[in-house]
Structures are given as C-alpha cells and as structure tokens.
Amino acid sequence: MAREIVYLEHDSYQFKFGLEDFGLYGNVSVIETEHDYRQHIDSLVQGKGLWPSLVILDWRVPWTKPAREMVPAPEDVKSDGYFENAGARCLGYLRKAELAVGRVTPVLFYSVLEQEDIFGKLAERGYTPQQGKFDYLSKDVDDWKSKSLNDVVLGLLRN
C-alpha cells in the first residue's frame, strides 16, 4: 500500500540533507508555507490525492513566500503571529479537515524548539499527545537525548 507523508518545512534543504530516507516509507510532499499546506489539505479533503499516513510539521513556517502580490493572511494567522505559531495552526487545520474524512493522522513536530515549549503551547490550545496522536523530535543534532528520525517515523507509521 502506497503511503503519503506531508512534510511542512520552510528550510527544505533540511530534506535534502539527510532526510532522503523518508522516501523509503512512501511519497513525500515537501511544503514550504502555511498557505500551501492549507491548500494541500483542502485538496486532500476533496479527494484529490492520497490522505497522508504521517504529517511532519515545523513550528515556525511563513504564511507565504515573498511575492509581488502576496496572498492575504486570514485573521487567525494575523492574530496568532504570521511565523511563530504556524505549527499549532497547521495541526488545528489538519484536525478540522480530518472530521470531514473520518481520520486521525499521526503528526510529528520536528523543530529546534524545545519539546516542553511546543507541548505547552499545544496544551493551551487543547491538544495533548494522548488525545492528539502526535510526537516531537529535536532537529538539534547536538541533542544526545534525541531519538533517531527513522525510529520516530517508523513508530508513528506503525500506529
């Protein structure tokens, strides 16, 4: 069975530097902005493409790429910080979309921010790892306590 992995990361060089292994688990869609992520999720709800087996989110992602004519940000992005809390908004957007398709997708927060900070901010929004089916992995290569990316991805895909 083919698997789809959605990876939201504005520094996509991270994908090219050591994350090619994701391809072993299925097709990987690398998305660089919150706006593009929302469009991608909307198209999946409409039945255009495979629903992801895993979503990997960075916490800090821009709303759009710089352009002459920028896509205006919705009110939730304006009030919550364009860049700062994108990961939480994207988790919320995914969870609302899942109601339409009757699924709960595992989510991995892959970030330089500390796990306690991310989980604390998610708890303020009503998400807990037990209820939300999500996990965390540090991007900090010097974090000796960090689990292996492959181990975490495999664990989430198996659940």
Short mmCIF file of C-alpha atoms in Angstrom, two decimals, residues 2-73:
data_model
loop_
_atom_site.label_atom_id
_atom_site.label_comp_id
_atom_site.label_asym_id
_atom_site.label_seq_id
_atom_site.Cartn_x
_atom_site.Cartn_y
_atom_site.Cartn_z
CA ALA A 2 1.41 3.39 -1.01
CA ARG A 3 1.94 5.89 1.78
CA GLU A 4 1.90 9.65 1.63
CA ILE A 5 3.98 11.77 4.00
CA VAL A 6 3.40 15.53 4.18
CA TYR A 7 6.42 17.49 5.41
CA LEU A 8 5.94 21.20 6.22
CA GLU A 9 9.35 22.83 6.39
CA HIS A 10 10.39 26.24 5.09
CA ASP A 11 14.08 25.30 5.09
CA SER A 12 13.68 22.50 2.57
CA TYR A 13 17.45 21.99 2.41
CA GLN A 14 16.86 20.01 5.63
CA PHE A 15 15.04 17.47 3.49
CA LYS A 16 17.92 17.19 1.08
CA PHE A 17 20.45 16.89 3.91
CA GLY A 18 19.86 13.50 5.44
CA LEU A 19 16.10 13.19 5.23
CA GLU A 20 16.04 11.38 1.90
CA ASP A 21 15.31 8.26 3.94
CA PHE A 22 11.68 9.37 4.14
CA GLY A 23 11.34 8.11 0.59
CA LEU A 24 11.72 4.59 1.96
CA TYR A 25 8.35 4.98 3.69
CA GLY A 26 6.36 6.41 0.81
CA ASN A 27 5.87 9.51 -1.31
CA VAL A 28 6.97 12.69 0.45
CA SER A 29 5.32 16.04 -0.31
CA VAL A 30 7.57 18.86 0.93
CA ILE A 31 5.57 22.04 1.54
CA GLU A 32 7.28 25.31 2.47
CA THR A 33 4.48 27.67 3.57
CA GLU A 34 1.40 27.56 5.74
CA HIS A 35 -0.75 28.79 2.85
CA ASP A 36 0.43 25.97 0.57
CA TYR A 37 -0.12 23.46 3.40
CA ARG A 38 -3.73 24.57 3.83
CA GLN A 39 -4.31 24.31 0.08
CA HIS A 40 -2.79 20.83 0.07
CA ILE A 41 -5.01 19.66 2.95
CA ASP A 42 -8.09 21.19 1.27
CA SER A 43 -7.34 19.28 -1.95
CA LEU A 44 -7.00 16.03 0.02
CA VAL A 45 -10.38 16.61 1.68
CA GLN A 46 -11.83 16.98 -1.83
CA GLY A 47 -10.41 13.56 -2.71
CA LYS A 48 -7.51 14.80 -4.82
CA GLY A 49 -4.61 12.61 -3.73
CA LEU A 50 -3.79 10.11 -1.02
CA TRP A 51 -4.55 11.06 2.56
CA PRO A 52 -1.23 11.22 4.44
CA SER A 53 -0.10 8.40 6.68
CA LEU A 54 2.05 10.93 8.53
CA VAL A 55 2.35 14.72 8.73
CA ILE A 56 5.64 16.28 9.83
CA LEU A 57 5.41 19.90 10.97
CA ASP A 58 7.96 22.52 11.84
CA TRP A 59 6.73 25.06 14.39
CA ARG A 60 7.91 28.19 12.61
CA VAL A 61 6.84 28.44 8.99
CA PRO A 62 5.99 31.56 6.93
CA TRP A 63 2.45 32.19 5.73
CA THR A 64 3.64 32.63 2.12
CA LYS A 65 6.81 33.18 0.15
CA PRO A 66 7.66 36.79 -0.70
CA ALA A 67 5.98 37.83 -3.95
CA ARG A 68 4.77 40.98 -5.73
CA GLU A 69 1.18 40.06 -4.96
CA MET A 70 1.05 38.35 -1.60
CA VAL A 71 -1.82 36.09 -0.63
CA PRO A 72 -3.52 37.89 2.26
CA ALA A 73 -3.30 36.10 5.59
#
